[in-house]
PDB file of C-alpha atoms in Angstrom:
ATOM      1  CA  UNK A   1       0.000   0.000   0.000  1.00 42.00           C
ATOM      2  CA  UNK A   2       1.425   3.363  -1.006  1.00 47.00           C
ATOM      3  CA  UNK A   3       1.422   6.429   1.236  1.00 45.00           C
ATOM      4  CA  UNK A   4      -1.305   8.044  -0.878  1.00 44.00           C
ATOM      5  CA  UNK A   5      -3.467   4.915  -0.510  1.00 47.00           C
ATOM      6  CA  UNK A   6      -2.992   5.037   3.269  1.00 46.00           C
ATOM      7  CA  UNK A   7      -4.131   8.661   3.483  1.00 51.00           C
ATOM      8  CA  UNK A   8      -7.065   8.169   1.083  1.00 57.00           C
ATOM      9  CA  UNK A   9      -9.743   6.121   2.720  1.00 79.00           C
ATOM     10  CA  UNK A  10     -13.296   5.774   1.481  1.00 93.00           C
ATOM     11  CA  UNK A  11     -16.140   6.403   3.893  1.00 97.00           C
ATOM     12  CA  UNK A  12     -19.603   4.920   3.706  1.00 97.00           C
ATOM     13  CA  UNK A  13     -23.006   6.185   4.756  1.00 97.00           C
ATOM     14  CA  UNK A  14     -25.425   3.359   5.540  1.00 98.00           C
ATOM     15  CA  UNK A  15     -29.011   2.822   6.633  1.00 98.00           C
ATOM     16  CA  UNK A  16     -30.028  -0.298   8.534  1.00 98.00           C
ATOM     17  CA  UNK A  17     -33.530  -1.633   9.102  1.00 97.00           C
ATOM     18  CA  UNK A  18     -34.016  -3.229  12.520  1.00 98.00           C
ATOM     19  CA  UNK A  19     -36.266  -6.200  13.264  1.00 97.00           C
ATOM     20  CA  UNK A  20     -38.820  -3.763  14.742  1.00 97.00           C
ATOM     21  CA  UNK A  21     -38.890  -1.809  11.461  1.00 96.00           C
ATOM     22  CA  UNK A  22     -37.025   1.237  12.738  1.00 97.00           C
ATOM     23  CA  UNK A  23     -34.136   2.680  10.741  1.00 97.00           C
ATOM     24  CA  UNK A  24     -30.588   3.505  11.862  1.00 98.00           C
ATOM     25  CA  UNK A  25     -28.171   5.716   9.925  1.00 98.00           C
ATOM     26  CA  UNK A  26     -24.406   5.765  10.394  1.00 98.00           C
ATOM     27  CA  UNK A  27     -21.031   6.212   8.720  1.00 98.00           C
ATOM     28  CA  UNK A  28     -17.905   4.083   8.713  1.00 98.00           C
ATOM     29  CA  UNK A  29     -14.643   3.546   6.869  1.00 97.00           C
ATOM     30  CA  UNK A  30     -15.138  -0.247   6.964  1.00 97.00           C
ATOM     31  CA  UNK A  31     -18.687  -1.170   6.008  1.00 97.00           C
ATOM     32  CA  UNK A  32     -18.392  -4.948   6.484  1.00 97.00           C
ATOM     33  CA  UNK A  33     -16.715  -4.679   9.893  1.00 97.00           C
ATOM     34  CA  UNK A  34     -19.226  -2.116  11.163  1.00 97.00           C
ATOM     35  CA  UNK A  35     -22.230  -4.118   9.992  1.00 98.00           C
ATOM     36  CA  UNK A  36     -20.826  -7.217  11.698  1.00 97.00           C
ATOM     37  CA  UNK A  37     -20.317  -5.244  14.951  1.00 97.00           C
ATOM     38  CA  UNK A  38     -23.929  -4.086  14.855  1.00 97.00           C
ATOM     39  CA  UNK A  39     -25.339  -7.466  13.817  1.00 96.00           C
ATOM     40  CA  UNK A  40     -23.518  -9.468  16.523  1.00 95.00           C
ATOM     41  CA  UNK A  41     -24.164  -7.050  19.418  1.00 92.00           C
ATOM     42  CA  UNK A  42     -20.418  -6.631  19.898  1.00 93.00           C
ATOM     43  CA  UNK A  43     -19.231  -4.146  22.563  1.00 94.00           C
ATOM     44  CA  UNK A  44     -18.777  -1.645  19.702  1.00 94.00           C
ATOM     45  CA  UNK A  45     -22.409  -2.026  18.560  1.00 94.00           C
ATOM     46  CA  UNK A  46     -24.408   1.214  18.623  1.00 96.00           C
ATOM     47  CA  UNK A  47     -26.526   1.326  21.794  1.00 95.00           C
ATOM     48  CA  UNK A  48     -29.658   2.003  19.766  1.00 97.00           C
ATOM     49  CA  UNK A  49     -29.213  -1.293  17.912  1.00 97.00           C
ATOM     50  CA  UNK A  50     -28.747  -3.533  20.955  1.00 95.00           C
ATOM     51  CA  UNK A  51     -31.452  -6.190  20.913  1.00 94.00           C
ATOM     52  CA  UNK A  52     -32.867  -4.973  17.584  1.00 96.00           C
ATOM     53  CA  UNK A  53     -31.183  -7.664  15.466  1.00 97.00           C
ATOM     54  CA  UNK A  54     -31.436  -9.110  12.897  1.00 97.00           C
ATOM     55  CA  UNK A  55     -30.531  -6.058  10.857  1.00 98.00           C
ATOM     56  CA  UNK A  56     -30.875  -5.504   7.139  1.00 97.00           C
ATOM     57  CA  UNK A  57     -28.696  -3.026   5.289  1.00 98.00           C
ATOM     58  CA  UNK A  58     -31.158  -1.218   3.047  1.00 97.00           C
ATOM     59  CA  UNK A  59     -28.808   1.473   1.723  1.00 97.00           C
ATOM     60  CA  UNK A  60     -25.166   2.415   1.492  1.00 96.00           C
ATOM     61  CA  UNK A  61     -23.134   4.843  -0.539  1.00 95.00           C
ATOM     62  CA  UNK A  62     -19.468   5.801  -0.635  1.00 95.00           C
ATOM     63  CA  UNK A  63     -17.701   9.132  -0.106  1.00 95.00           C
ATOM     64  CA  UNK A  64     -14.136  10.243  -0.717  1.00 94.00           C
ATOM     65  CA  UNK A  65     -13.576  11.419   2.852  1.00 94.00           C
ATOM     66  CA  UNK A  66     -15.039  11.537   6.349  1.00 96.00           C
ATOM     67  CA  UNK A  67     -16.100  15.170   6.106  1.00 94.00           C
ATOM     68  CA  UNK A  68     -18.379  14.507   3.130  1.00 93.00           C
ATOM     69  CA  UNK A  69     -19.805  11.407   4.786  1.00 95.00           C
ATOM     70  CA  UNK A  70     -20.544  13.340   7.998  1.00 95.00           C
ATOM     71  CA  UNK A  71     -22.307  16.120   6.095  1.00 94.00           C
ATOM     72  CA  UNK A  72     -24.452  13.571   4.278  1.00 94.00           C
ATOM     73  CA  UNK A  73     -25.180  11.701   7.528  1.00 96.00           C
ATOM     74  CA  UNK A  74     -26.446  14.878   9.184  1.00 95.00           C
ATOM     75  CA  UNK A  75     -28.803  15.541   6.280  1.00 94.00           C
ATOM     76  CA  UNK A  76     -30.021  11.933   6.055  1.00 96.00           C
ATOM     77  CA  UNK A  77     -30.719  11.815   9.793  1.00 95.00           C
ATOM     78  CA  UNK A  78     -33.058  14.792   9.327  1.00 94.00           C
ATOM     79  CA  UNK A  79     -35.116  12.868   6.752  1.00 95.00           C
ATOM     80  CA  UNK A  80     -38.332  11.128   7.719  1.00 95.00           C
ATOM     81  CA  UNK A  81     -38.448   7.334   7.681  1.00 95.00           C
ATOM     82  CA  UNK A  82     -40.471   7.536   4.464  1.00 95.00           C
ATOM     83  CA  UNK A  83     -37.834   9.719   2.825  1.00 94.00           C
ATOM     84  CA  UNK A  84     -35.084   7.322   3.945  1.00 95.00           C
ATOM     85  CA  UNK A  85     -37.020   4.452   2.353  1.00 95.00           C
ATOM     86  CA  UNK A  86     -37.225   6.480  -0.885  1.00 94.00           C
ATOM     87  CA  UNK A  87     -33.462   6.974  -0.716  1.00 94.00           C
ATOM     88  CA  UNK A  88     -32.960   3.237  -0.208  1.00 94.00           C
ATOM     89  CA  UNK A  89     -35.227   2.404  -3.154  1.00 94.00           C
ATOM     90  CA  UNK A  90     -33.428   4.814  -5.473  1.00 91.00           C
ATOM     91  CA  UNK A  91     -36.380   7.202  -5.749  1.00 92.00           C
ATOM     92  CA  UNK A  92     -34.443   9.893  -3.885  1.00 89.00           C
ATOM     93  CA  UNK A  93     -30.826  10.604  -4.753  1.00 87.00           C
ATOM     94  CA  UNK A  94     -28.242  11.535  -2.113  1.00 78.00           C
ATOM     95  CA  UNK A  95     -27.014  14.418  -4.301  1.00 74.00           C
ATOM     96  CA  UNK A  96     -30.490  15.944  -4.103  1.00 64.00           C
ATOM     97  CA  UNK A  97     -30.287  16.251  -0.324  1.00 66.00           C
ATOM     98  CA  UNK A  98     -26.570  16.761   0.285  1.00 54.00           C
ATOM     99  CA  UNK A  99     -23.815  18.693  -1.431  1.00 52.00           C
ATOM    100  CA  UNK A 100     -21.490  15.743  -1.145  1.00 44.00           C
ATOM    101  CA  UNK A 101     -20.004  14.629  -4.452  1.00 44.00           C
TER     102      UNK A 101
END
């Protein structure tokens, strides 16, 4: 891995559906690891998700850096559950709600 590859790390915004139907939005630089932490109730699992497994990832998208992912996360968290479902189904585009790409 080159130095430029070490400093460039993709970030992901994701939305999870819990077994009770509620939605959880987060960001990470390792999507598979983070999903596994949430799904298995590991000590690093978000408190909100404890006991709400199984989880389904209904949406994820990638960003070039943490700052862009955080800005998008803030905007997505302000959406209603219905709007988040539209985002997950492709009927709402992340660029329409966030100046991120």
